[in-house]
PDB file of C-alpha atoms and ligand atoms in Angstrom:
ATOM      1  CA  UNK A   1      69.683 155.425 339.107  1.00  0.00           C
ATOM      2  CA  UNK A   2      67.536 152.479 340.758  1.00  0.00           C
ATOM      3  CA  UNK A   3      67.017 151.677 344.264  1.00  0.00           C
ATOM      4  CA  UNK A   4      68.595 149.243 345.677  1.00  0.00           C
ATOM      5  CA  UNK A   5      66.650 145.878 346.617  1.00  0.00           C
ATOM      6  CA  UNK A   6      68.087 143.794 349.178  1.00  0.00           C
ATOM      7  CA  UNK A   7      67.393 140.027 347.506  1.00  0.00           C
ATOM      8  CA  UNK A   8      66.620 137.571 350.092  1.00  0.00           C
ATOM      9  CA  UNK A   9      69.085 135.203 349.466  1.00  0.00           C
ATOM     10  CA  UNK A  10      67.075 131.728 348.329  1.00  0.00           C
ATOM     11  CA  UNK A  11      67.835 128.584 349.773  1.00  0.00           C
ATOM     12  CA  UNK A  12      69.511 126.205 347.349  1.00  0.00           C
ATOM     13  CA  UNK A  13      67.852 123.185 349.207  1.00  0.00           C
ATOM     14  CA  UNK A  14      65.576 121.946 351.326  1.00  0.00           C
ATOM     15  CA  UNK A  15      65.830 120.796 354.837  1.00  0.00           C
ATOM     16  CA  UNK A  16      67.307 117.273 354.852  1.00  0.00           C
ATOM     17  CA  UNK A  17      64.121 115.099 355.877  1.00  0.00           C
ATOM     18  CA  UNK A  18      64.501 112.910 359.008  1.00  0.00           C
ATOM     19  CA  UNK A  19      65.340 109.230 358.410  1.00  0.00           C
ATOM     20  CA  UNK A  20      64.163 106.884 360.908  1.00  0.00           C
ATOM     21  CA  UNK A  21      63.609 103.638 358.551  1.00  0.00           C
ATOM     22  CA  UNK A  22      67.012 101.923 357.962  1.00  0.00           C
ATOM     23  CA  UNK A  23      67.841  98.874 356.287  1.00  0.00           C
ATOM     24  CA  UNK A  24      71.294  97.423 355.964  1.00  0.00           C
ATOM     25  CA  UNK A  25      71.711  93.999 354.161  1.00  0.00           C
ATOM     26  CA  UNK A  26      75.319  94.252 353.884  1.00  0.00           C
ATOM     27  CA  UNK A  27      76.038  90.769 354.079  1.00  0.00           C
ATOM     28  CA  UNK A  28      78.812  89.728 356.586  1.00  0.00           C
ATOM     29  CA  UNK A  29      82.691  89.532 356.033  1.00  0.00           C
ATOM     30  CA  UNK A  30      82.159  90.157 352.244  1.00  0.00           C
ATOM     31  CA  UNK A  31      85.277  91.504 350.432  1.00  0.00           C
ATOM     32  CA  UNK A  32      83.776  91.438 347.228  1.00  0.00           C
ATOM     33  CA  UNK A  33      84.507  94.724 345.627  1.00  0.00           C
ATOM     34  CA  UNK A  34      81.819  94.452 343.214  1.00  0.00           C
ATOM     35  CA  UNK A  35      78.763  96.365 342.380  1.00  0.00           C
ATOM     36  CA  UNK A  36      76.002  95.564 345.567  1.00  0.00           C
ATOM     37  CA  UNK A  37      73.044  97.252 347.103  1.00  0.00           C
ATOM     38  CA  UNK A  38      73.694  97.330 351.015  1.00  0.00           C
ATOM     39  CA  UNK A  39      71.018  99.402 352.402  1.00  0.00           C
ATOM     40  CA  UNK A  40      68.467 102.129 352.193  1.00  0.00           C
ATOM     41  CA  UNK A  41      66.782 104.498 354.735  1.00  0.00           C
ATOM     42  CA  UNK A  42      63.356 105.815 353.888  1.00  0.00           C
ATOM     43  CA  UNK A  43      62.018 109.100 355.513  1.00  0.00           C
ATOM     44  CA  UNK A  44      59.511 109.569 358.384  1.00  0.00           C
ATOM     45  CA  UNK A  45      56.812 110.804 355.653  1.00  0.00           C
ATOM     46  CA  UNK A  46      57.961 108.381 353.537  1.00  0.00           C
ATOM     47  CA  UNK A  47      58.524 110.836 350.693  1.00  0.00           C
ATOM     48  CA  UNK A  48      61.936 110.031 350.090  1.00  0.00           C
ATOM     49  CA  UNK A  49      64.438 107.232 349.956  1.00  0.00           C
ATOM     50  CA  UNK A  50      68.143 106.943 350.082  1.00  0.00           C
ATOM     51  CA  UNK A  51      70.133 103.924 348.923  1.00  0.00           C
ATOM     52  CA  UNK A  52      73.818 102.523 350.138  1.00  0.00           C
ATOM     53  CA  UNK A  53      75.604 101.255 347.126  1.00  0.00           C
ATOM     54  CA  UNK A  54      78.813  99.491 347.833  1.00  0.00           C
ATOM     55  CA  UNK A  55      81.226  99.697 344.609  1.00  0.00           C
ATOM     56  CA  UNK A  56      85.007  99.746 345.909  1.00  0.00           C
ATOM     57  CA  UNK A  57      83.793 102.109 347.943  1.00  0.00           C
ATOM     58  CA  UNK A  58      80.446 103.228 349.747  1.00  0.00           C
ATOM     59  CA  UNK A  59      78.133 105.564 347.587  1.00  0.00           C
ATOM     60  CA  UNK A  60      74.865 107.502 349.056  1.00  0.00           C
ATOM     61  CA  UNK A  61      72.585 107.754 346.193  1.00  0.00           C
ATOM     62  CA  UNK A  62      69.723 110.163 346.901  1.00  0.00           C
ATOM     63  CA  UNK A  63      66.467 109.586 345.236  1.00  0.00           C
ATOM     64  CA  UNK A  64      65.158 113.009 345.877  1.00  0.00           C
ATOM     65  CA  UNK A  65      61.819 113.230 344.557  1.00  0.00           C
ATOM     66  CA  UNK A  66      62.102 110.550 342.220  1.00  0.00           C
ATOM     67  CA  UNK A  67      62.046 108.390 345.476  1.00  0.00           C
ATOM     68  CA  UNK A  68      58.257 107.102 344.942  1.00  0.00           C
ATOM     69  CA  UNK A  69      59.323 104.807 342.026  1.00  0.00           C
ATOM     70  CA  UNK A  70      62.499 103.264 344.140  1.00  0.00           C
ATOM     71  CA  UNK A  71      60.112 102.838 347.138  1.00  0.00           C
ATOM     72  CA  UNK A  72      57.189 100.779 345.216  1.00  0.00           C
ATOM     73  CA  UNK A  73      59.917  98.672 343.609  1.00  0.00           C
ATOM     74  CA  UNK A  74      59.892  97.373 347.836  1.00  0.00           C
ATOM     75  CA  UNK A  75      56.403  96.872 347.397  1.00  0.00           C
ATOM     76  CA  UNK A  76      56.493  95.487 343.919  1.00  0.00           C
ATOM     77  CA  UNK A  77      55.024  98.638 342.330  1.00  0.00           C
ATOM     78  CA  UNK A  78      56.034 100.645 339.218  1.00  0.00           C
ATOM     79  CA  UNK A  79      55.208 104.253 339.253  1.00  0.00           C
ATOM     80  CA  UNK A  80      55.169 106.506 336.551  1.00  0.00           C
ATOM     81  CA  UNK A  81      55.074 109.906 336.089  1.00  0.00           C
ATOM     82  CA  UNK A  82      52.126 111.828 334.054  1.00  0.00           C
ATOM     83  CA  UNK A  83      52.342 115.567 332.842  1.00  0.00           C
ATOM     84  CA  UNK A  84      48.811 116.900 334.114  1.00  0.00           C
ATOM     85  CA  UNK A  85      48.941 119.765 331.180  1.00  0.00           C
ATOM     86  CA  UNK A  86      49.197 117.060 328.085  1.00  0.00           C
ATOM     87  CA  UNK A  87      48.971 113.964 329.595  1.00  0.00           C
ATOM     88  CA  UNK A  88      52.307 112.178 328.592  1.00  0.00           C
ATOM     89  CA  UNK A  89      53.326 109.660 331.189  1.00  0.00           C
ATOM     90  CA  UNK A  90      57.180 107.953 331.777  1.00  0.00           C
ATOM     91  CA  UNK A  91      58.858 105.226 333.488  1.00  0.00           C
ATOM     92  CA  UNK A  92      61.324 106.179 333.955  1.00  0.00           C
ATOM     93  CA  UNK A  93      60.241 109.018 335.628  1.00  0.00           C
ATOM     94  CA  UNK A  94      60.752 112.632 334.647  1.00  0.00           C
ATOM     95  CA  UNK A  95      60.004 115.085 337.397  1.00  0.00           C
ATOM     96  CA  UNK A  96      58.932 118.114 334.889  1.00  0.00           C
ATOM     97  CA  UNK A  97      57.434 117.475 331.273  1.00  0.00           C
ATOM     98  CA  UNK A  98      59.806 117.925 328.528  1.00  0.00           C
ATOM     99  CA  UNK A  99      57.344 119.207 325.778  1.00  0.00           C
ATOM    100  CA  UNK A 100      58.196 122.743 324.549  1.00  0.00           C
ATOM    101  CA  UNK A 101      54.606 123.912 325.279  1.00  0.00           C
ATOM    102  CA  UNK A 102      54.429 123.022 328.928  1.00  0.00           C
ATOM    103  CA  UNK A 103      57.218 124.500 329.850  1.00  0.00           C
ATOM    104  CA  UNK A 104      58.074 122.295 332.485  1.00  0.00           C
ATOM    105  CA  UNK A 105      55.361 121.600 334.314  1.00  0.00           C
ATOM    106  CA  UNK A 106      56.212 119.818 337.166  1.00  0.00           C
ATOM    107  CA  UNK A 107      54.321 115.711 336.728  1.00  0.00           C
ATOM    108  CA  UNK A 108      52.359 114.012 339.002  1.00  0.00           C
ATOM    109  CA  UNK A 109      52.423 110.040 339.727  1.00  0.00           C
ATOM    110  CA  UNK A 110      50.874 107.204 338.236  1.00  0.00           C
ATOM    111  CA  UNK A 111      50.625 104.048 339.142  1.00  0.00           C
ATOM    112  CA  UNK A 112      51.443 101.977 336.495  1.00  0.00           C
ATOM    113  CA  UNK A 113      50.513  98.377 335.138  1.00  0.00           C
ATOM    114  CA  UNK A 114      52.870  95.713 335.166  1.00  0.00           C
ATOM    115  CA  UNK A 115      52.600  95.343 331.367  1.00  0.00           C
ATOM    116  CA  UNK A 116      55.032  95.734 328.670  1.00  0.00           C
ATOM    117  CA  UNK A 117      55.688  95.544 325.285  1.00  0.00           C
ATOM    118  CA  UNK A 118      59.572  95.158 323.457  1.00  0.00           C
ATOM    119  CA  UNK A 119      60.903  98.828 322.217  1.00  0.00           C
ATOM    120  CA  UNK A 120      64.107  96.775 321.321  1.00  0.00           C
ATOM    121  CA  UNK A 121      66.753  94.170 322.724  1.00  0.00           C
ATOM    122  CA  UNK A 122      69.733  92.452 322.379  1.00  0.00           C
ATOM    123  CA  UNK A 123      71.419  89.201 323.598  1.00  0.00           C
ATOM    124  CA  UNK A 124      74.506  90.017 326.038  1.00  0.00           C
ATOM    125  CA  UNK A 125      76.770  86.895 325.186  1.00  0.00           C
ATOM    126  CA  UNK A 126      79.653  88.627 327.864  1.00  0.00           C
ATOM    127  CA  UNK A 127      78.576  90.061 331.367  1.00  0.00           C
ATOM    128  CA  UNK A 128      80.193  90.550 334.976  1.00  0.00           C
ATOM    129  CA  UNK A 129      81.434  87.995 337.078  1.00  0.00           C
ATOM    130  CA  UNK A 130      78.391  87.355 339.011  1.00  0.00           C
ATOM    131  CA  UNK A 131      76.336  86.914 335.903  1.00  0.00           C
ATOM    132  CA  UNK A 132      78.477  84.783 333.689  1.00  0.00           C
ATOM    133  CA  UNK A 133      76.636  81.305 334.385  1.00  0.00           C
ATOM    134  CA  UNK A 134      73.798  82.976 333.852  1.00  0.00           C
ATOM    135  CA  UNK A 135      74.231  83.772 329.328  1.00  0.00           C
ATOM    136  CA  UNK A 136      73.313  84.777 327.185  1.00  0.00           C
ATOM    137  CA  UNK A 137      70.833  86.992 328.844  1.00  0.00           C
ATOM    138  CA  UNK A 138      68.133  88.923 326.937  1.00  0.00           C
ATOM    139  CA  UNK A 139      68.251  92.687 327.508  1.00  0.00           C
ATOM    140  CA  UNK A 140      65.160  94.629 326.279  1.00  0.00           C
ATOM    141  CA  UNK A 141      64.452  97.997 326.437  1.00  0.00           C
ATOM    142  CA  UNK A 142      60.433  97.825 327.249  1.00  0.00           C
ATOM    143  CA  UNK A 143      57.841  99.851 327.085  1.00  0.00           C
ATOM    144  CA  UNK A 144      55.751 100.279 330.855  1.00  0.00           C
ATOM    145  CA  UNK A 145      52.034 101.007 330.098  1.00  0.00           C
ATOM    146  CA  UNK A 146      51.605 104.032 328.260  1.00  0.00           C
ATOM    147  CA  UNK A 147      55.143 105.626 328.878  1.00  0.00           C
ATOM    148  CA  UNK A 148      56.830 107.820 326.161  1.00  0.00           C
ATOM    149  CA  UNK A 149      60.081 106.457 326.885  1.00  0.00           C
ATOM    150  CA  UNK A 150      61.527 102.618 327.461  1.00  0.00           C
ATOM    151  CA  UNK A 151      63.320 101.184 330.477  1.00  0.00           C
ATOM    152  CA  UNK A 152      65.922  98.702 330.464  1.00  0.00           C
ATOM    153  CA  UNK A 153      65.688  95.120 331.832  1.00  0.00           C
ATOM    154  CA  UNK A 154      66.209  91.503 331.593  1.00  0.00           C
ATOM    155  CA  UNK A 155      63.502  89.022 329.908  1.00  0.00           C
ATOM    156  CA  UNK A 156      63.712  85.699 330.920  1.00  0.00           C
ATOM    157  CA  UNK A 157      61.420  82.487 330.127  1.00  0.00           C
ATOM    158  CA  UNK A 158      62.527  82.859 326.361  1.00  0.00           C
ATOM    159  CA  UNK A 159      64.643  81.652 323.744  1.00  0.00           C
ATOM    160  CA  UNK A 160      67.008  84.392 322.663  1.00  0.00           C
ATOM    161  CA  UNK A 161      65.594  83.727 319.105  1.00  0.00           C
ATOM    162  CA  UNK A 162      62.206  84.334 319.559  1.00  0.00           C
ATOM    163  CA  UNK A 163      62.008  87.718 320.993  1.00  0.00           C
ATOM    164  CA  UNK A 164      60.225  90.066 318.809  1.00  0.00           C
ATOM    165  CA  UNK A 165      59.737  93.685 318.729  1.00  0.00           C
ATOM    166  CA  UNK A 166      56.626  95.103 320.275  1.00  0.00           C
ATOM    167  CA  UNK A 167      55.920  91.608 321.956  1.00  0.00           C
ATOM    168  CA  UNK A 168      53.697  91.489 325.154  1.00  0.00           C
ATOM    169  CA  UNK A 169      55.633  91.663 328.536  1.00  0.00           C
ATOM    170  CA  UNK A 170      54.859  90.965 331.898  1.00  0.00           C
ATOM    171  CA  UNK A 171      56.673  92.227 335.327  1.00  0.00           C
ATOM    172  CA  UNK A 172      57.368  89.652 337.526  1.00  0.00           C
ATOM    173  CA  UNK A 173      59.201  90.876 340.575  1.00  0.00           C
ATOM    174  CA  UNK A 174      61.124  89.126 343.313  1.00  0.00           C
ATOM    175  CA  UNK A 175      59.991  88.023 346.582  1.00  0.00           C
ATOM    176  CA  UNK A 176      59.696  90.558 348.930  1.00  0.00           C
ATOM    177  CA  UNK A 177      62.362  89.977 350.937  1.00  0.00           C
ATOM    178  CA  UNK A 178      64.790  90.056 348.244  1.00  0.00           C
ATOM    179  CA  UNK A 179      64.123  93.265 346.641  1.00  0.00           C
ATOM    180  CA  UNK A 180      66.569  95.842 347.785  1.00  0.00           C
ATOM    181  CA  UNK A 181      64.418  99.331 346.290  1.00  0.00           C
ATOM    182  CA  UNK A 182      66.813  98.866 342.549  1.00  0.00           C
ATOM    183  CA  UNK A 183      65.226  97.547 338.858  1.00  0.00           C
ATOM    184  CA  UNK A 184      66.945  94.243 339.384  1.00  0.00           C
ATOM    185  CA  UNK A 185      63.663  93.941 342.193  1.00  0.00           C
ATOM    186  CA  UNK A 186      62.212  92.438 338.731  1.00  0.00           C
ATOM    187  CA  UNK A 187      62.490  90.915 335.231  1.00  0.00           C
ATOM    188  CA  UNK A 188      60.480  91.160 332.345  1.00  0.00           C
ATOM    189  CA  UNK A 189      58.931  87.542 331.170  1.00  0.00           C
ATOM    190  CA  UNK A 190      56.726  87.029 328.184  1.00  0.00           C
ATOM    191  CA  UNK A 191      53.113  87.940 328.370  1.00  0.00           C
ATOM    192  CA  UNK A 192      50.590  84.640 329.664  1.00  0.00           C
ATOM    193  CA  UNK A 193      49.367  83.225 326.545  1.00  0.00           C
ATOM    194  CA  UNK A 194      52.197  84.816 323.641  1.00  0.00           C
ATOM    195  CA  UNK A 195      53.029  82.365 321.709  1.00  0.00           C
ATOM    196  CA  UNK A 196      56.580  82.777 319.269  1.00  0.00           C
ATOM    197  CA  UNK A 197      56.166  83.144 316.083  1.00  0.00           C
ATOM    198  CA  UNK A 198      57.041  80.039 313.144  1.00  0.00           C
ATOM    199  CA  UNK A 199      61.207  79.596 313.410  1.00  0.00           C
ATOM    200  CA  UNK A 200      62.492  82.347 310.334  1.00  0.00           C
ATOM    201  CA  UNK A 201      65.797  82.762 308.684  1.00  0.00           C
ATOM    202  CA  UNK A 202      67.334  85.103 311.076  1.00  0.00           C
ATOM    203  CA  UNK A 203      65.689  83.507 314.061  1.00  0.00           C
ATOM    204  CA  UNK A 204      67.949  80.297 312.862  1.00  0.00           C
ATOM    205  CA  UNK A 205      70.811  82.792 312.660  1.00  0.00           C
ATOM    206  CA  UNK A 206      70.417  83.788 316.354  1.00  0.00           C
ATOM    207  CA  UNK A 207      70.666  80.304 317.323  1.00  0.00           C
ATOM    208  CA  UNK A 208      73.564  79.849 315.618  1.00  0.00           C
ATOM    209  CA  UNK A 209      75.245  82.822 317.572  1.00  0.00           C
ATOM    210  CA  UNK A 210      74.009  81.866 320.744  1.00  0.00           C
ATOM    211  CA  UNK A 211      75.134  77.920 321.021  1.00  0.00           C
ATOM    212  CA  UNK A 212      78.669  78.780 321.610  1.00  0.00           C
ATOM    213  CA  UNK A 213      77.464  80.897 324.143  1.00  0.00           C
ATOM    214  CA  UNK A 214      75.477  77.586 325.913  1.00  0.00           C
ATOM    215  CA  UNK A 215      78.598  74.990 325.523  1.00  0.00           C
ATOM    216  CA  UNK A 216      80.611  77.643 326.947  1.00  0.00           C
ATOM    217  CA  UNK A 217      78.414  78.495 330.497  1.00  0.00           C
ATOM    218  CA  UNK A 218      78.278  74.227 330.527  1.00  0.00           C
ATOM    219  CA  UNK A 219      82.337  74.003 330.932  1.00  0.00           C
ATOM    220  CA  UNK A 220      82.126  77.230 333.538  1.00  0.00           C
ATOM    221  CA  UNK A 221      82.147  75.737 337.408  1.00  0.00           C
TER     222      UNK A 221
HETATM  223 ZN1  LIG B   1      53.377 118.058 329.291  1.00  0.00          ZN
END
């Protein structure tokens, strides 16, 4: 009843770029089976970036085209994504909008300030190994600019007690080269000139929690 159409079969992928920028800061003789970034190759057009994670075994993780925001982490940039159709932006990034009525159009990037404000956090009071010494540590789930959605990160240069929602944030990123293309490149810290607020009820509480936490990381060697 119908003609037959000979499909072109589509390709699933495209060509795999060319990588001629490789990094590899595996550091020597390390047995350490932990979690560690050892390297990252970064394409001739410098569209996209790969990264070597080392946990128990070696894992490629490919950045595809989310690779912009891992490469200006190197530079100590965040990038953002913006929907051009209604004008939503993210970090972290989405590649097409989500709204019903764009219907996934695809997003263009931002550059983004490195301003923040407090969505929500927590005090970690337990970590890994290699972070023990350093609790309790403030996690936060901040706000980036304008971005619909809130990224996860440390904020240091605070009392676990005084963090408050919706509180100003900078970015403060590592030296240069330190930063390995991964979020732990930076830290949020509290915005120049934000002052806590008066010492409350539950602040007190907080404290309470938390001094076990400090006597304990004093006996630790
Ligand atoms: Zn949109």
């Amino acid at each position: 009843m119908s003609e037959a159409v000979v499909m072109k079969k589509k390709k699933k992928f495209a060509d795999e770029p060319n990588f001629t920028e490789k990094k590899s800061y595996r550091p020597e003789g390390v047995k350490e089976t932990g979690l560690a970034f050892v390297g990252h190759e970064i394409s001739d057009d410098g569209e996209v970036m790969n990264q070597f994670l080392h946990y128990d075994q070696l894992y490629t993780i490919r950045h595809g085209r989310n690779s912009k925001f891992f490469k200006g982490l190197l530079d100590g940039e965040i990038w953002g994504t913006k929907c051009p159709k209604c004008g939503d932006t993210w970090v972290p990034v989405r590649t097409n909008c989500w709204n019903l009525d764009c219907n996934l159009q695809e997003t263009e990037w931002v550059k983004m300030p490195l301003t923040a404000k407090v969505h929500t956090w927590t005090i970690a009071g337990w970590s890994g190994k290699s972070s023990l010494k350093r609790l309790p540590i403030v996690l936060v789930y901040a706000v980036i600019g304008d971005s619909k959605v809130a990224i996860a990160n440390e904020l240091h240069g605070i009392e676990p007690w005084n963090v408050e929602f919706g509180m100003p944030l900078k970015i403060m990123f590592k030296p240069k080269e330190e930063r390995v293309g991964a979020v732990t490149d930076f830290h949020f810290e509290p915005a120049d000139r934000w002052e806590p607020s008066p010492m409350t009820e539950e602040k007190e509480r907080i404290q309470q929690l938390v001094e076990p936490v400090y006597k304990w990381v004093k006996t630790l060697k």
